[in-house]
Amino acid sequence: MSFVDVIAKKRDGHALSRGDIDQFVQGITAAQIPDYQASALLMAIVLRGMSDQETFWLTDAMLHSGERVDLSDIPGIKVGKHSTGGVGDKVSIVLAPIAAACGVVVPKMSGRGLGHTGGTLDKLEAIPGFRTDLSIEQFKDVLRRTGACIIGQSASLAPADKRLYALRDVTATVPSVPLIAASVMSKKLAEGGNALVLDVKCGHGAFMKAEPDAAALARLLVAIGANSGVRTEAVITNMDAPLGRAVGNAVEVVECIETLKGDGPPDLTALVIVLASRMLVLSGRFDERGAEPAVRGAIASGAALDRLRALVEAQGGDARVVDDPGRLPRAAHRRPVAAPAGGYLATLQADLLGRASMALGAGRQRIEDRIDHGAGILIARKPGDPVREGDTILELLYNDDRGLDEAAALAGAAIRIAAEPPPMRPLVLGRVA
Ligand code: URA
């Protein structure tokens, strides 16, 4: 069938066959399908949707567009973790050392900041010397030595996704449950783990703003995992406000270290405990009752902090930051943002604060931008807290004041004060197993 006929088939609301989907993905990978035809099919998928079967085929074809990491020569059960992206989401940096300290191997390929959301790689690179560009062999070597390793996506994994993602970004075709599911799972399955825990974010700061959409994405991600023989669970979590009290890069690393010392903010600590416990259960090393005490024990004993030290050192970073976070880059200036009225902090809108942090230099506006690892935001009050007029709600941290006014305006717009205590959504909104 000509590719024009494949586009027309989806445009008219029909299901694509396995052959149609293979033709699409092979054509994308070999750069034989021009961008205008690929974009037309993507838009038809956004508007017409895909059945679960079509999405399984799409994921499988994208997975097989590149290499799949073979971790079979590394002893132990390997459990991956992925978040669909949020603001202040530093969970992986805390969770990987905890799971490793409990005997689970954590192979983690992470991303950079995307839009208003932060990226684990950018945060880790705030640590002087830390390398995220290891080869697959080096990745495996660190995994063998420390039980966890966090690197960037290798170019040989799911190359079809790289081309499709870049096209989707500029053709308004990102928000589609089947396209997001195939994109995420083709990369995660290529990582070669035996099981996978997914944090599907929902709310102002997430891709999925509404709970039914987040739940549909979670169900599809889990179904794709099961269909590929990888035990997969998804936890749907609230991303209305940033997670923890730090947004940026170095400030988030400091918060990770504090959390591993048992002094982290309650929401981050609670989420890490939930997700790490699910990883331990999926590994088969712990049952439902034993997982959470093991996670808490790894924090209380310092074993998880020791793993972070080992991971930083194995990846070329200055491990002294773990005991002396003052060695991390710091912003020279601070500007407080105050409560405009007294009452209760009702909203601290995550997407606006993510954009404010970018304006301060903590994220990229363009691919080629350099990140200022010291810039970011420190949050003094969280939603639900009582406030008096003039109280500091947050502080903007910066070295370069070019984006300061924009950041201050975004931060001001992110804050809403109410006269009564606001209704609060729980941190964990649901789970799909
Ligand atoms: N993250 C991905 O990897 N892909 C998407 O499509 C959306 C979020």
Short mmCIF file of C-alpha atoms and ligand atoms in Angstrom, two decimals:
data_model
loop_
_atom_site.label_atom_id
_atom_site.label_comp_id
_atom_site.label_asym_id
_atom_site.label_seq_id
_atom_site.Cartn_x
_atom_site.Cartn_y
_atom_site.Cartn_z
CA MET A 1 0.00 0.00 0.00
CA SER A 2 1.32 3.47 -0.78
CA PHE A 3 1.96 5.60 2.27
CA VAL A 4 -0.69 8.11 1.13
CA ASP A 5 -3.24 5.28 1.43
CA VAL A 6 -2.05 4.53 4.98
CA ILE A 7 -2.59 8.19 5.93
CA ALA A 8 -6.05 8.18 4.29
CA LYS A 9 -6.99 4.97 6.13
CA LYS A 10 -6.32 6.58 9.53
CA ARG A 11 -7.84 9.90 8.42
CA ASP A 12 -11.08 8.04 7.72
CA GLY A 13 -11.06 6.40 11.15
CA HIS A 14 -9.98 2.85 10.20
CA ALA A 15 -7.54 0.70 12.15
CA LEU A 16 -4.02 0.32 10.72
CA SER A 17 -2.64 -3.18 10.12
CA ARG A 18 0.66 -4.44 11.50
CA GLY A 19 2.08 -4.05 7.98
CA ASP A 20 0.96 -0.38 7.77
CA ILE A 21 2.59 0.38 11.12
CA ASP A 22 5.84 -1.44 10.24
CA GLN A 23 5.96 0.47 6.96
CA PHE A 24 5.58 3.76 8.87
CA VAL A 25 8.22 3.02 11.52
CA GLN A 26 10.73 1.53 9.07
CA GLY A 27 10.23 4.48 6.74
CA ILE A 28 10.78 6.94 9.61
CA THR A 29 13.92 5.15 10.83
CA ALA A 30 15.46 5.02 7.34
CA ALA A 31 14.40 8.64 6.67
CA GLN A 32 12.44 7.44 3.63
CA ILE A 33 9.14 9.01 4.64
CA PRO A 34 9.20 12.81 4.34
CA ASP A 35 8.30 14.91 7.38
CA TYR A 36 5.06 16.18 5.78
CA GLN A 37 3.68 12.67 5.31
CA ALA A 38 4.80 11.49 8.76
CA SER A 39 3.24 14.61 10.32
CA ALA A 40 -0.04 14.01 8.46
CA LEU A 41 -0.26 10.47 9.84
CA LEU A 42 0.64 11.67 13.36
CA MET A 43 -2.16 14.26 13.24
CA ALA A 44 -4.61 11.64 11.96
CA ILE A 45 -3.63 9.44 14.95
CA VAL A 46 -4.11 12.36 17.37
CA LEU A 47 -7.61 13.00 15.97
CA ARG A 48 -8.76 9.42 15.32
CA GLY A 49 -6.93 7.56 18.09
CA MET A 50 -5.54 4.02 18.02
CA SER A 51 -6.80 0.74 19.42
CA ASP A 52 -4.70 -1.01 22.05
CA GLN A 53 -3.65 -3.54 19.41
CA GLU A 54 -2.42 -0.80 17.07
CA THR A 55 -0.53 0.80 19.98
CA PHE A 56 1.13 -2.53 20.86
CA TRP A 57 2.28 -2.89 17.24
CA LEU A 58 3.51 0.70 17.13
CA THR A 59 5.49 0.26 20.37
CA ASP A 60 6.98 -3.03 19.15
CA ALA A 61 7.99 -1.56 15.80
CA MET A 62 9.59 1.47 17.53
CA LEU A 63 11.38 -0.79 20.04
CA HIS A 64 12.81 -2.87 17.17
CA SER A 65 13.91 0.24 15.24
CA GLY A 66 17.12 0.06 17.33
CA GLU A 67 19.12 -1.94 19.83
CA ARG A 68 17.81 -3.50 23.03
CA VAL A 69 20.29 -3.45 25.94
CA ASP A 70 21.19 -6.97 27.08
CA LEU A 71 21.55 -6.96 30.86
CA SER A 72 21.33 -10.76 31.21
CA ASP A 73 24.99 -10.99 32.26
CA ILE A 74 24.38 -8.72 35.26
CA PRO A 75 23.22 -10.72 38.27
CA GLY A 76 19.98 -9.74 40.00
CA ILE A 77 16.54 -8.51 39.03
CA LYS A 78 16.66 -5.22 37.15
CA VAL A 79 13.80 -2.82 37.80
CA GLY A 80 13.43 0.40 35.83
CA LYS A 81 11.53 3.55 36.78
CA HIS A 82 10.11 6.32 34.63
CA SER A 83 8.18 9.50 35.28
CA THR A 84 6.09 11.17 32.61
CA GLY A 85 7.62 14.47 33.77
CA GLY A 86 6.91 17.19 36.27
CA VAL A 87 8.29 20.19 38.17
CA GLY A 88 10.65 19.57 41.09
CA ASP A 89 10.51 15.85 40.22
CA LYS A 90 13.83 14.61 41.55
CA VAL A 91 12.51 11.21 42.65
CA SER A 92 14.87 9.06 40.53
CA ILE A 93 17.99 10.50 42.19
CA VAL A 94 16.69 9.46 45.62
CA LEU A 95 14.97 6.24 44.64
CA ALA A 96 17.75 4.57 42.59
CA PRO A 97 20.24 4.46 45.53
CA ILE A 98 17.49 3.25 47.91
CA ALA A 99 16.45 0.37 45.65
CA ALA A 100 20.11 -0.52 45.01
CA ALA A 101 20.78 -0.55 48.77
CA CYS A 102 17.89 -3.07 49.05
CA GLY A 103 19.50 -5.39 46.47
CA VAL A 104 17.56 -4.36 43.34
CA VAL A 105 19.54 -3.39 40.22
CA VAL A 106 18.34 -0.06 38.78
CA PRO A 107 19.31 0.61 35.13
CA LYS A 108 18.06 4.13 34.45
CA MET A 109 18.13 6.09 31.25
CA SER A 110 16.83 9.58 31.87
CA GLY A 111 15.98 12.67 29.89
CA ARG A 112 16.76 16.35 29.91
CA GLY A 113 14.31 19.13 30.68
CA LEU A 114 11.38 19.21 28.26
CA GLY A 115 9.19 22.30 28.08
CA HIS A 116 8.49 23.51 31.62
CA THR A 117 9.53 20.16 33.15
CA GLY A 118 12.98 19.51 34.59
CA GLY A 119 15.29 16.66 33.57
CA THR A 120 17.18 14.26 35.81
CA LEU A 121 20.33 14.49 33.63
CA ASP A 122 20.52 18.29 33.99
CA LYS A 123 20.14 17.97 37.77
CA LEU A 124 22.88 15.34 38.09
CA GLU A 125 25.21 17.39 35.91
CA ALA A 126 25.09 20.10 38.63
CA ILE A 127 27.50 17.77 40.48
CA PRO A 128 31.02 18.74 39.33
CA GLY A 129 32.44 16.09 36.99
CA PHE A 130 29.29 13.92 36.86
CA ARG A 131 29.02 12.12 33.50
CA THR A 132 25.74 11.04 31.97
CA ASP A 133 27.15 10.12 28.54
CA LEU A 134 28.51 6.66 29.38
CA SER A 135 28.66 3.90 26.76
CA ILE A 136 26.47 0.84 27.27
CA GLU A 137 29.55 -1.12 28.45
CA GLN A 138 30.42 1.59 31.02
CA PHE A 139 26.73 1.69 32.08
CA LYS A 140 26.84 -2.05 32.73
CA ASP A 141 30.13 -1.76 34.61
CA VAL A 142 28.68 0.89 36.98
CA LEU A 143 25.55 -1.25 37.44
CA ARG A 144 27.70 -4.23 38.43
CA ARG A 145 29.71 -2.15 40.91
CA THR A 146 27.02 0.01 42.55
CA GLY A 147 23.65 -1.55 41.64
CA ALA A 148 22.40 1.68 40.01
CA CYS A 149 23.43 3.89 37.13
CA ILE A 150 21.69 6.93 35.59
CA ILE A 151 22.70 7.95 32.06
CA GLY A 152 21.25 9.69 28.99
CA GLN A 153 19.30 7.86 26.33
CA SER A 154 21.73 6.04 24.03
CA ALA A 155 21.36 7.05 20.37
CA SER A 156 21.02 3.41 19.34
CA LEU A 157 17.86 2.85 21.43
CA ALA A 158 14.46 3.40 19.74
CA PRO A 159 15.79 5.78 17.04
CA ALA A 160 12.29 5.96 15.49
CA ASP A 161 11.10 7.68 18.66
CA LYS A 162 13.80 10.34 18.39
CA ARG A 163 12.62 11.36 14.91
CA LEU A 164 8.93 11.10 15.78
CA TYR A 165 9.33 12.98 19.06
CA ALA A 166 11.11 15.87 17.34
CA LEU A 167 8.33 16.02 14.72
CA ARG A 168 5.54 15.81 17.31
CA ASP A 169 7.11 18.64 19.30
CA VAL A 170 6.76 21.05 16.35
CA THR A 171 3.47 19.80 14.84
CA ALA A 172 1.21 19.97 17.94
CA THR A 173 0.94 16.17 17.99
CA VAL A 174 2.38 15.40 21.45
CA PRO A 175 -0.88 15.08 23.46
CA SER A 176 -2.12 11.69 22.29
CA VAL A 177 -2.38 8.79 24.74
CA PRO A 178 -1.30 6.09 22.21
CA LEU A 179 1.59 8.20 20.86
CA ILE A 180 2.87 9.04 24.36
CA ALA A 181 2.48 5.42 25.46
CA ALA A 182 4.39 4.03 22.46
CA SER A 183 7.10 6.68 22.85
CA VAL A 184 7.67 6.02 26.55
CA MET A 185 7.43 2.23 26.39
CA SER A 186 9.59 1.73 23.28
CA LYS A 187 12.44 3.45 25.15
CA LYS A 188 11.80 1.76 28.50
CA LEU A 189 11.55 -1.73 26.98
CA ALA A 190 14.83 -1.09 25.11
CA GLU A 191 16.57 -0.52 28.47
CA GLY A 192 16.42 -4.25 29.12
CA GLY A 193 14.97 -4.37 32.67
CA ASN A 194 12.79 -7.22 34.00
CA ALA A 195 10.20 -4.94 35.60
CA LEU A 196 9.18 -1.31 35.49
CA VAL A 197 7.51 1.21 37.82
CA LEU A 198 5.92 4.23 36.14
CA ASP A 199 5.04 7.52 37.81
CA VAL A 200 2.23 8.98 35.69
CA LYS A 201 1.96 12.64 36.63
CA CYS A 202 -1.40 14.40 36.61
CA GLY A 203 -2.26 18.07 37.10
CA HIS A 204 -1.15 21.61 36.20
CA GLY A 205 2.53 20.67 35.90
CA ALA A 206 1.99 17.43 33.94
CA PHE A 207 1.26 16.47 30.32
CA MET A 208 -2.00 14.90 31.48
CA LYS A 209 -4.01 17.61 33.21
CA ALA A 210 -7.15 15.54 33.90
CA GLU A 211 -7.33 12.38 35.99
CA PRO A 212 -9.29 10.29 33.43
CA ASP A 213 -6.57 10.99 30.80
CA ALA A 214 -3.79 10.12 33.25
CA ALA A 215 -5.64 6.91 34.20
CA ALA A 216 -6.09 5.97 30.51
CA LEU A 217 -2.37 6.54 29.87
CA ALA A 218 -1.43 4.52 32.97
CA ARG A 219 -3.63 1.58 31.90
CA LEU A 220 -2.18 1.56 28.40
CA LEU A 221 1.44 1.78 29.63
CA VAL A 222 0.87 -1.16 31.96
CA ALA A 223 -0.87 -3.18 29.23
CA ILE A 224 2.05 -2.60 26.82
CA GLY A 225 4.52 -3.71 29.51
CA ALA A 226 2.53 -6.87 30.24
CA ASN A 227 2.19 -7.59 26.51
CA SER A 228 5.99 -7.45 26.23
CA GLY A 229 6.66 -9.70 29.21
CA VAL A 230 7.92 -6.90 31.50
CA ARG A 231 6.11 -6.67 34.86
CA THR A 232 4.86 -3.11 34.89
CA GLU A 233 2.99 -1.02 37.43
CA ALA A 234 1.91 2.62 37.26
CA VAL A 235 1.24 5.01 40.11
CA ILE A 236 -0.78 8.12 39.19
CA THR A 237 0.47 11.06 41.24
CA ASN A 238 -0.51 14.66 41.80
CA MET A 239 1.55 17.29 39.95
CA ASP A 240 -0.51 20.42 40.63
CA ALA A 241 2.29 21.98 42.71
CA PRO A 242 6.04 21.29 42.48
CA LEU A 243 7.29 18.24 44.35
CA GLY A 244 9.37 19.17 47.41
CA ARG A 245 10.69 22.64 48.15
CA ALA A 246 13.30 23.05 45.42
CA VAL A 247 12.98 23.61 41.66
CA GLY A 248 16.15 23.84 39.57
CA ASN A 249 19.28 21.71 39.43
CA ALA A 250 21.84 22.05 42.27
CA VAL A 251 19.05 22.98 44.72
CA GLU A 252 17.23 19.77 43.78
CA VAL A 253 20.39 17.68 44.30
CA VAL A 254 20.72 19.21 47.79
CA GLU A 255 17.11 18.21 48.49
CA CYS A 256 17.81 14.65 47.31
CA ILE A 257 20.76 14.38 49.71
CA GLU A 258 18.62 15.72 52.58
CA THR A 259 15.90 13.19 51.75
CA LEU A 260 18.42 10.34 51.82
CA LYS A 261 19.53 11.63 55.24
CA GLY A 262 15.91 11.43 56.44
CA ASP A 263 15.42 15.23 56.39
CA GLY A 264 13.52 15.61 53.11
CA PRO A 265 10.21 17.41 52.56
CA PRO A 266 7.17 15.25 53.46
CA ASP A 267 5.69 15.02 49.92
CA LEU A 268 8.96 14.00 48.23
CA THR A 269 9.78 11.53 51.01
CA ALA A 270 6.30 9.99 50.84
CA LEU A 271 6.41 9.58 47.06
CA VAL A 272 9.90 8.08 47.11
CA ILE A 273 8.77 5.55 49.73
CA VAL A 274 5.70 4.56 47.66
CA LEU A 275 7.61 4.15 44.38
CA ALA A 276 10.70 2.48 45.89
CA SER A 277 8.43 0.02 47.75
CA ARG A 278 6.69 -0.89 44.47
CA MET A 279 10.11 -1.49 42.86
CA LEU A 280 11.08 -3.85 45.70
CA VAL A 281 7.80 -5.77 45.39
CA LEU A 282 8.10 -6.08 41.59
CA SER A 283 11.67 -7.35 41.99
CA GLY A 284 10.26 -10.32 43.92
CA ARG A 285 12.83 -9.78 46.72
CA PHE A 286 10.23 -8.35 49.12
CA ASP A 287 6.55 -8.98 49.75
CA GLU A 288 3.90 -6.30 50.23
CA ARG A 289 4.55 -6.12 53.98
CA GLY A 290 8.32 -6.18 53.87
CA ALA A 291 8.99 -3.59 51.16
CA GLU A 292 8.23 -0.34 52.95
CA PRO A 293 10.18 -1.20 56.14
CA ALA A 294 13.14 -2.14 53.91
CA VAL A 295 12.97 1.24 52.14
CA ARG A 296 12.74 3.13 55.44
CA GLY A 297 15.58 1.01 56.83
CA ALA A 298 17.85 1.82 53.86
CA ILE A 299 17.34 5.54 54.58
CA ALA A 300 17.67 5.28 58.38
CA SER A 301 20.86 3.17 58.26
CA GLY A 302 22.63 5.46 55.79
CA ALA A 303 22.97 2.55 53.31
CA ALA A 304 21.07 4.47 50.60
CA LEU A 305 23.21 7.59 51.09
CA ASP A 306 26.33 5.38 50.76
CA ARG A 307 24.93 4.11 47.44
CA LEU A 308 24.46 7.66 46.19
CA ARG A 309 28.09 8.41 47.12
CA ALA A 310 29.21 5.29 45.22
CA LEU A 311 27.04 6.13 42.19
CA VAL A 312 28.36 9.71 41.99
CA GLU A 313 31.96 8.51 42.24
CA ALA A 314 31.46 5.72 39.67
CA GLN A 315 30.01 8.26 37.23
CA GLY A 316 33.00 10.60 37.60
CA GLY A 317 31.37 13.12 39.96
CA ASP A 318 32.76 14.79 43.06
CA ALA A 319 31.29 12.52 45.76
CA ARG A 320 32.30 15.02 48.46
CA VAL A 321 29.09 16.95 47.62
CA VAL A 322 27.13 14.25 49.46
CA ASP A 323 28.67 15.29 52.78
CA ASP A 324 29.33 18.89 51.84
CA PRO A 325 26.53 20.16 49.52
CA GLY A 326 28.15 23.62 49.73
CA ARG A 327 30.46 22.36 46.96
CA LEU A 328 27.55 22.46 44.49
CA PRO A 329 27.05 25.54 42.29
CA ARG A 330 25.09 28.30 44.02
CA ALA A 331 23.25 31.38 42.82
CA ALA A 332 24.74 34.71 43.87
CA HIS A 333 21.39 36.49 44.30
CA ARG A 334 17.91 35.85 45.74
CA ARG A 335 14.63 37.69 45.29
CA PRO A 336 11.72 36.83 47.59
CA VAL A 337 8.16 36.62 46.27
CA ALA A 338 5.64 37.57 48.97
CA ALA A 339 2.02 36.64 49.68
CA PRO A 340 -0.20 39.38 48.21
CA ALA A 341 -2.81 38.82 50.97
CA GLY A 342 -3.37 36.84 54.14
CA GLY A 343 -5.31 33.54 54.26
CA TYR A 344 -4.28 30.10 52.99
CA LEU A 345 -1.98 29.26 50.12
CA ALA A 346 -4.48 27.63 47.74
CA THR A 347 -2.36 27.17 44.58
CA LEU A 348 1.31 27.05 43.68
CA GLN A 349 0.89 26.31 40.00
CA ALA A 350 3.64 23.93 38.92
CA ASP A 351 3.80 24.73 35.18
CA LEU A 352 4.20 28.48 35.85
CA LEU A 353 6.93 27.83 38.40
CA GLY A 354 8.66 25.48 35.94
CA ARG A 355 8.64 28.30 33.39
CA ALA A 356 9.87 30.79 36.02
CA SER A 357 12.78 28.49 36.84
CA MET A 358 13.62 28.27 33.11
CA ALA A 359 13.54 32.07 32.83
CA LEU A 360 16.09 32.26 35.65
CA GLY A 361 18.42 30.04 33.58
CA ALA A 362 17.75 26.64 35.20
CA GLY A 363 16.26 25.23 31.95
CA ARG A 364 16.71 25.68 28.22
CA GLN A 365 14.61 27.95 26.01
CA ARG A 366 16.49 26.58 22.97
CA ILE A 367 18.34 23.29 22.49
CA GLU A 368 21.73 25.02 22.41
CA ASP A 369 21.21 27.03 25.65
CA ARG A 370 23.60 26.41 28.54
CA ILE A 371 22.02 25.65 31.90
CA ASP A 372 22.85 27.71 34.98
CA HIS A 373 23.04 24.90 37.54
CA GLY A 374 22.87 27.30 40.51
CA ALA A 375 19.63 29.03 39.43
CA GLY A 376 16.16 27.93 40.53
CA ILE A 377 13.46 28.42 43.12
CA LEU A 378 13.21 27.62 46.83
CA ILE A 379 9.66 27.17 48.13
CA ALA A 380 8.97 28.41 51.66
CA ARG A 381 5.21 27.68 51.80
CA LYS A 382 3.25 24.80 50.32
CA PRO A 383 -0.44 24.65 49.34
CA GLY A 384 -2.64 24.41 52.41
CA ASP A 385 -0.27 26.48 54.61
CA PRO A 386 -1.72 29.54 56.41
CA VAL A 387 0.02 32.77 55.32
CA ARG A 388 0.02 36.43 56.34
CA GLU A 389 0.22 39.23 53.81
CA GLY A 390 3.89 39.87 52.98
CA ASP A 391 5.14 36.42 54.07
CA THR A 392 7.76 34.98 51.74
CA ILE A 393 6.13 32.22 49.65
CA LEU A 394 9.21 31.46 47.58
CA GLU A 395 12.64 32.78 46.63
CA LEU A 396 13.99 33.15 43.10
CA LEU A 397 17.69 32.19 42.89
CA TYR A 398 19.71 33.70 40.05
CA ASN A 399 23.10 34.74 38.78
CA ASP A 400 21.96 36.57 35.66
CA ASP A 401 19.01 38.98 36.05
CA ARG A 402 17.96 38.97 32.37
CA GLY A 403 14.99 36.69 33.03
CA LEU A 404 14.28 37.93 36.54
CA ASP A 405 11.27 40.14 35.79
CA GLU A 406 9.65 37.44 33.66
CA ALA A 407 10.32 34.86 36.41
CA ALA A 408 8.87 37.16 39.08
CA ALA A 409 5.71 37.73 36.99
CA LEU A 410 5.28 33.97 36.40
CA ALA A 411 5.88 33.20 40.09
CA GLY A 412 3.36 35.88 41.10
CA ALA A 413 0.78 34.35 38.73
CA ALA A 414 1.46 30.87 40.17
CA ILE A 415 0.37 31.94 43.66
CA ARG A 416 -3.29 32.05 44.70
CA ILE A 417 -4.41 32.85 48.22
CA ALA A 418 -7.85 31.82 49.54
CA ALA A 419 -9.71 32.88 52.63
CA GLU A 420 -10.53 29.28 53.62
CA PRO A 421 -8.29 26.19 53.76
CA PRO A 422 -8.27 24.84 50.16
CA PRO A 423 -9.45 21.32 49.24
CA MET A 424 -6.31 19.22 48.81
CA ARG A 425 -5.95 16.31 46.37
CA PRO A 426 -3.92 13.39 47.73
CA LEU A 427 -0.38 12.86 46.44
CA VAL A 428 -1.17 9.38 45.13
CA LEU A 429 -4.30 9.48 42.97
CA GLY A 430 -4.38 5.87 41.87
CA ARG A 431 -2.43 2.76 40.96
CA VAL A 432 -2.65 0.42 37.97
CA ALA A 433 -1.08 -3.01 38.33
N1 URA B 1 7.75 11.39 27.33
C1 URA B 1 8.13 10.65 26.27
O1 URA B 1 9.17 10.01 26.30
N2 URA B 1 7.36 10.64 25.17
C2 URA B 1 6.21 11.34 25.07
O2 URA B 1 5.57 11.29 24.05
C3 URA B 1 5.82 12.13 26.19
C4 URA B 1 6.60 12.12 27.32
#
